């Protein structure tokens, strides 16, 4: 007789949102740093399985030049193959105007741009200064808005930079405010190298709100390099954030920052949300099954604690 599956005890806590939107980044941020090419049909099935698991925001890919992220060279083919489901949002990352052209051709209605909170990362990743990066984003954002698209903005290195160290919350807030003023509907604060802690997360969110970025337009994107992703997420929820980026199975990293390890695992996030009585719409068993399947395709086990516990892996 099989052992009964463990479930978290639901104990609602005051001062937390009733519902959280899970912004699933596994197919893009999760796979972009894989050294071996993942076949396009596997990516398409991955997205279909994630939708089957109840996730309604699935960042599908990025229209970045293949020279910089070879794993995502099949972006147009993936979107052509993908059966886009009604009620499921499939945003894509666009680094510049050419990327936006390709997104428009593919019929995308939700895009994201990628900014830096620090001078060094702006130079290494965007070949720009911290200030001049906005000159690159502005025409792309404006044209996307003119096409009726929603535009999300990622702020990378929002908690720490491998070259500069800790990043002042006020600096992150200044970058975020400019992106929101430009027309970006949501700001995703990225702990790219995973050095943030709960108090730091609160300070960055508070600085953004003080800089006139509404908390309902803030999302958080934590990496689990030092095991702080869930704790930081809980701190963000206590501050009123209701959108959390995560990656099925804990896949991911940043190709431009070697110290960036996996994203917060979607299954680990769901386990915590279930325990807190917070709605999210995802089905944990289906997520675990999907991550085990993808781990098999990648040839290594999932780093997610919940996936390991529930799959016996």
Coordinates of C-alpha atoms in Angstrom, one line a residue:
X1 CA 0.0 0.0 0.0
X2 CA 1.5 3.3 -1.0
X3 CA 2.3 5.9 1.7
X4 CA -0.1 8.8 1.9
X5 CA 1.3 12.0 0.3
X6 CA 2.3 14.7 2.7
X7 CA 0.3 17.9 2.6
X8 CA 1.1 21.2 4.4
X9 CA -1.3 22.1 7.2
X10 CA -3.1 25.3 6.2
X11 CA -2.7 28.1 8.8
X12 CA -3.7 31.5 7.4
X13 CA -1.6 34.4 8.6
X14 CA -2.7 38.0 9.0
X15 CA -1.4 40.8 6.7
X16 CA -0.9 38.5 3.7
X17 CA -2.7 38.6 0.3
X18 CA -5.6 36.3 -0.4
X19 CA -4.3 35.4 -3.8
X20 CA -0.9 35.4 -5.5
X21 CA -0.2 35.4 -9.2
X22 CA 2.6 32.9 -10.1
X23 CA 4.6 34.3 -13.0
X24 CA 6.2 31.1 -14.3
X25 CA 9.6 31.7 -16.0
X26 CA 10.8 28.1 -16.4
X27 CA 10.6 27.9 -20.1
X28 CA 12.6 31.1 -20.6
X29 CA 14.8 31.9 -17.6
X30 CA 14.8 28.3 -16.5
X31 CA 16.2 26.9 -19.7
X32 CA 18.2 29.8 -21.2
X33 CA 21.5 28.8 -19.5
X34 CA 21.3 25.1 -20.4
X35 CA 24.5 24.1 -22.3
X36 CA 22.9 21.4 -24.3
X37 CA 20.2 22.4 -26.7
X38 CA 16.7 21.5 -25.5
X39 CA 14.6 20.4 -28.6
X40 CA 11.8 22.8 -29.5
X41 CA 9.2 20.1 -29.2
X42 CA 10.3 19.5 -25.6
X43 CA 9.9 23.2 -24.8
X44 CA 6.4 23.3 -26.3
X45 CA 5.4 20.3 -24.3
X46 CA 6.9 21.8 -21.2
X47 CA 4.7 24.9 -21.6
X48 CA 1.6 22.7 -22.3
X49 CA 2.2 20.7 -19.2
X50 CA 2.6 23.9 -17.1
X51 CA -0.7 25.2 -18.5
X52 CA -2.3 21.8 -17.6
X53 CA -1.0 22.3 -14.1
X54 CA -3.1 25.4 -13.7
X55 CA -0.5 28.1 -14.3
X56 CA -1.9 31.0 -16.3
X57 CA 1.2 33.2 -16.8
X58 CA 4.0 31.4 -18.7
X59 CA 7.0 33.4 -20.0
X60 CA 7.6 31.4 -23.1
X61 CA 10.9 32.5 -24.6
X62 CA 13.0 35.5 -25.6
X63 CA 13.6 37.2 -28.9
X64 CA 17.3 37.7 -28.1
X65 CA 20.0 37.3 -30.7
X66 CA 21.1 33.6 -30.9
X67 CA 24.7 34.6 -30.5
X68 CA 24.0 35.8 -26.9
X69 CA 21.5 33.1 -25.8
X70 CA 21.8 30.1 -28.2
X71 CA 19.3 28.1 -26.2
X72 CA 16.5 30.5 -27.3
X73 CA 17.3 30.6 -31.0
X74 CA 14.1 28.7 -31.7
X75 CA 11.8 31.4 -30.2
X76 CA 9.8 32.0 -33.4
X77 CA 9.4 28.2 -34.1
X78 CA 8.4 27.6 -30.5
X79 CA 5.6 30.1 -30.6
X80 CA 4.5 28.8 -34.0
X81 CA 4.3 25.2 -32.6
X82 CA 2.7 26.2 -29.3
X83 CA -1.0 25.8 -29.0
X84 CA -1.7 29.0 -27.0
X85 CA -4.5 28.3 -24.6
X86 CA -7.3 30.8 -24.0
X87 CA -6.9 32.3 -20.5
X88 CA -3.2 31.7 -20.4
X89 CA -0.7 34.5 -20.9
X90 CA 2.5 33.8 -22.9
X91 CA 4.8 36.9 -22.4
X92 CA 8.2 37.0 -24.1
X93 CA 11.4 38.9 -23.4
X94 CA 12.4 41.4 -26.0
X95 CA 15.9 43.1 -25.6
X96 CA 15.5 45.7 -28.3
X97 CA 13.5 46.9 -31.3
X98 CA 14.4 44.0 -33.4
X99 CA 13.2 41.6 -30.8
X100 CA 10.0 43.5 -30.6
X101 CA 9.6 43.2 -34.4
X102 CA 9.9 39.5 -34.1
X103 CA 7.4 39.4 -31.2
X104 CA 4.9 41.4 -33.3
X105 CA 5.3 39.0 -36.2
X106 CA 4.6 36.1 -33.8
X107 CA 1.4 37.7 -32.6
X108 CA 2.6 38.3 -29.0
X109 CA 0.6 40.7 -26.9
X110 CA 2.7 40.8 -23.7
X111 CA 6.5 41.6 -23.7
X112 CA 9.2 42.2 -21.1
X113 CA 12.3 44.4 -21.2
X114 CA 15.4 43.8 -19.1
X115 CA 17.1 46.6 -17.2
X116 CA 20.0 46.8 -14.8
X117 CA 20.1 48.4 -11.3
X118 CA 23.9 48.8 -11.5
X119 CA 26.5 50.5 -13.7
X120 CA 28.7 47.4 -14.1
X121 CA 25.9 45.0 -15.1
X122 CA 24.5 47.6 -17.5
X123 CA 27.9 47.8 -19.2
X124 CA 28.5 44.0 -19.3
X125 CA 24.9 43.0 -20.3
X126 CA 23.6 45.9 -22.3
X127 CA 26.8 47.8 -23.3
X128 CA 25.3 50.9 -21.8
X129 CA 25.7 53.1 -18.8
X130 CA 23.1 52.9 -16.0
X131 CA 21.5 56.1 -17.3
X132 CA 21.8 55.5 -21.1
X133 CA 20.1 52.1 -20.9
X134 CA 16.8 54.0 -20.8
X135 CA 17.5 55.4 -24.3
X136 CA 17.6 51.9 -25.6
X137 CA 14.3 50.8 -23.8
X138 CA 12.2 53.9 -24.4
X139 CA 11.5 53.4 -28.2
X140 CA 10.9 49.7 -27.7
X141 CA 8.4 50.3 -24.8
X142 CA 6.7 53.1 -26.7
X143 CA 6.2 51.1 -29.8
X144 CA 5.0 48.1 -27.9
X145 CA 2.4 50.2 -26.1
X146 CA 1.4 51.7 -29.5
X147 CA 0.7 48.1 -30.6
X148 CA -1.6 47.5 -27.6
X149 CA 0.9 45.3 -25.8
X150 CA 1.5 45.2 -22.1
X151 CA 5.2 45.7 -21.1
X152 CA 6.8 44.3 -18.1
X153 CA 10.2 45.5 -16.9
X154 CA 12.8 43.3 -15.1
X155 CA 15.3 45.1 -12.9
X156 CA 18.3 42.8 -12.6
X157 CA 20.9 43.0 -9.8
X158 CA 18.3 44.7 -7.6
X159 CA 19.8 43.2 -4.4
X160 CA 23.4 42.6 -5.2
X161 CA 25.9 42.7 -8.0
X162 CA 28.9 40.3 -8.3
X163 CA 31.2 43.2 -9.3
X164 CA 29.8 46.1 -7.1
X165 CA 28.5 44.2 -4.1
X166 CA 25.3 45.4 -2.3
X167 CA 23.0 47.7 -4.2
X168 CA 21.4 50.7 -2.5
X169 CA 17.5 50.3 -2.4
X170 CA 17.2 54.0 -3.5
X171 CA 19.2 53.2 -6.7
X172 CA 16.9 50.3 -7.5
X173 CA 13.9 52.5 -6.9
X174 CA 15.2 55.2 -9.2
X175 CA 15.5 52.7 -12.0
X176 CA 12.1 51.2 -11.3
X177 CA 10.4 54.6 -11.2
X178 CA 11.8 55.5 -14.7
X179 CA 10.6 52.3 -16.1
X180 CA 7.1 52.7 -14.7
X181 CA 7.0 56.3 -15.9
X182 CA 7.9 55.0 -19.3
X183 CA 4.7 52.9 -19.4
X184 CA 5.8 49.5 -18.0
X185 CA 2.8 48.0 -16.2
X186 CA 4.8 45.8 -13.9
X187 CA 8.2 45.9 -12.3
X188 CA 9.9 42.6 -11.5
X189 CA 12.7 43.1 -8.9
X190 CA 15.4 40.6 -9.5
X191 CA 17.7 39.1 -6.9
X192 CA 19.9 37.9 -9.8
X193 CA 22.7 36.4 -7.6
X194 CA 20.5 35.4 -4.7
X195 CA 22.2 37.6 -2.0
X196 CA 19.1 39.2 -0.7
X197 CA 17.6 38.6 2.8
X198 CA 14.1 39.3 4.1
X199 CA 14.9 42.7 5.6
X200 CA 16.7 43.7 2.4
X201 CA 13.7 42.6 0.4
X202 CA 11.4 44.8 2.5
X203 CA 13.8 47.8 2.2
X204 CA 13.9 47.5 -1.7
X205 CA 10.1 47.3 -1.9
X206 CA 9.7 50.2 0.5
X207 CA 12.1 52.3 -1.5
X208 CA 10.2 51.6 -4.7
X209 CA 6.8 52.5 -3.1
X210 CA 8.4 55.7 -1.6
X211 CA 9.5 56.5 -5.2
X212 CA 5.8 56.4 -6.4
X213 CA 5.9 52.8 -7.7
X214 CA 2.6 51.3 -6.6
X215 CA 3.0 48.0 -4.7
X216 CA 0.4 46.3 -6.8
X217 CA 2.7 46.9 -9.8
X218 CA 5.7 45.2 -8.1
X219 CA 6.7 41.6 -8.6
X220 CA 9.6 39.8 -7.1
X221 CA 12.1 37.4 -8.7
X222 CA 14.3 35.6 -6.2
X223 CA 17.2 33.2 -6.9
X224 CA 17.9 30.6 -4.2
X225 CA 21.7 30.8 -4.2
X226 CA 21.9 31.1 -0.5
X227 CA 18.6 29.4 0.4
X228 CA 16.8 32.7 1.0
X229 CA 14.3 32.8 -1.9
X230 CA 11.2 31.6 0.1
X231 CA 12.0 33.7 3.1
X232 CA 12.4 36.8 0.8
X233 CA 9.2 35.9 -0.9
X234 CA 7.3 35.8 2.4
X235 CA 8.8 39.2 3.3
X236 CA 7.6 40.6 0.0
X237 CA 4.1 39.2 0.5
X238 CA 3.9 40.9 3.9
X239 CA 4.7 44.2 2.1
X240 CA 1.7 43.7 -0.2
X241 CA 3.4 42.2 -3.3
X242 CA 1.0 39.8 -5.1
X243 CA 3.0 38.6 -8.1
X244 CA 5.9 36.2 -7.6
X245 CA 8.2 34.9 -10.3
X246 CA 9.2 31.2 -10.1
X247 CA 10.5 28.4 -12.2
X248 CA 9.2 24.8 -12.3
X249 CA 11.6 22.5 -10.7
X250 CA 13.9 25.4 -9.7
X251 CA 15.5 25.6 -13.1
X252 CA 17.5 28.6 -14.1
X253 CA 20.3 31.1 -13.8
X254 CA 21.6 34.1 -15.6
X255 CA 24.1 33.6 -18.5
X256 CA 25.7 36.9 -17.7
X257 CA 26.3 36.3 -14.0
X258 CA 28.1 33.1 -13.1
X259 CA 27.1 33.3 -9.5
X260 CA 23.4 33.2 -10.3
X261 CA 22.0 29.8 -9.6
X262 CA 18.4 28.5 -9.9
X263 CA 15.3 30.4 -9.5
X264 CA 12.8 29.9 -6.7
X265 CA 11.1 26.6 -7.5
X266 CA 7.4 26.9 -8.3
X267 CA 6.6 23.8 -6.3
X268 CA 8.4 25.1 -3.2
X269 CA 6.4 28.4 -3.6
X270 CA 3.1 26.5 -4.0
X271 CA 3.8 24.4 -0.9
X272 CA 4.3 27.6 1.1
X273 CA 1.3 29.3 -0.3
X274 CA -0.9 26.3 0.4
X275 CA 0.3 26.3 4.0
X276 CA -0.6 29.9 4.3
X277 CA -4.0 29.5 2.7
X278 CA -3.2 31.8 -0.2
X279 CA -4.9 31.1 -3.5
X280 CA -2.8 30.6 -6.6
X281 CA -4.6 28.2 -9.0
X282 CA -1.8 25.7 -9.5
X283 CA -2.0 22.0 -9.0
X284 CA 1.0 20.7 -7.1
X285 CA 0.9 17.1 -8.2
X286 CA 0.9 18.1 -11.8
X287 CA 3.7 20.6 -11.3
X288 CA 5.8 17.9 -9.6
X289 CA 5.1 15.4 -12.4
X290 CA 6.1 18.1 -15.0
X291 CA 9.3 18.9 -13.2
X292 CA 10.3 15.2 -12.9
X293 CA 9.6 14.8 -16.6
X294 CA 11.7 17.9 -17.5
X295 CA 14.5 16.7 -15.2
X296 CA 14.5 13.5 -17.2
X297 CA 14.9 15.4 -20.4
X298 CA 17.8 17.4 -19.0
X299 CA 19.5 14.3 -17.5
X300 CA 19.7 15.5 -13.9
X301 CA 17.4 15.7 -10.8
X302 CA 15.4 18.8 -10.0
X303 CA 16.9 21.0 -7.2
X304 CA 13.4 21.7 -5.8
X305 CA 13.0 20.4 -2.3
X306 CA 9.3 19.7 -2.8
X307 CA 9.9 17.9 -6.1
X308 CA 12.4 15.7 -4.4
X309 CA 10.2 15.0 -1.4
X310 CA 7.0 14.2 -3.3
X311 CA 8.7 12.3 -6.1
X312 CA 11.0 10.2 -4.0
X313 CA 13.9 11.6 -6.0

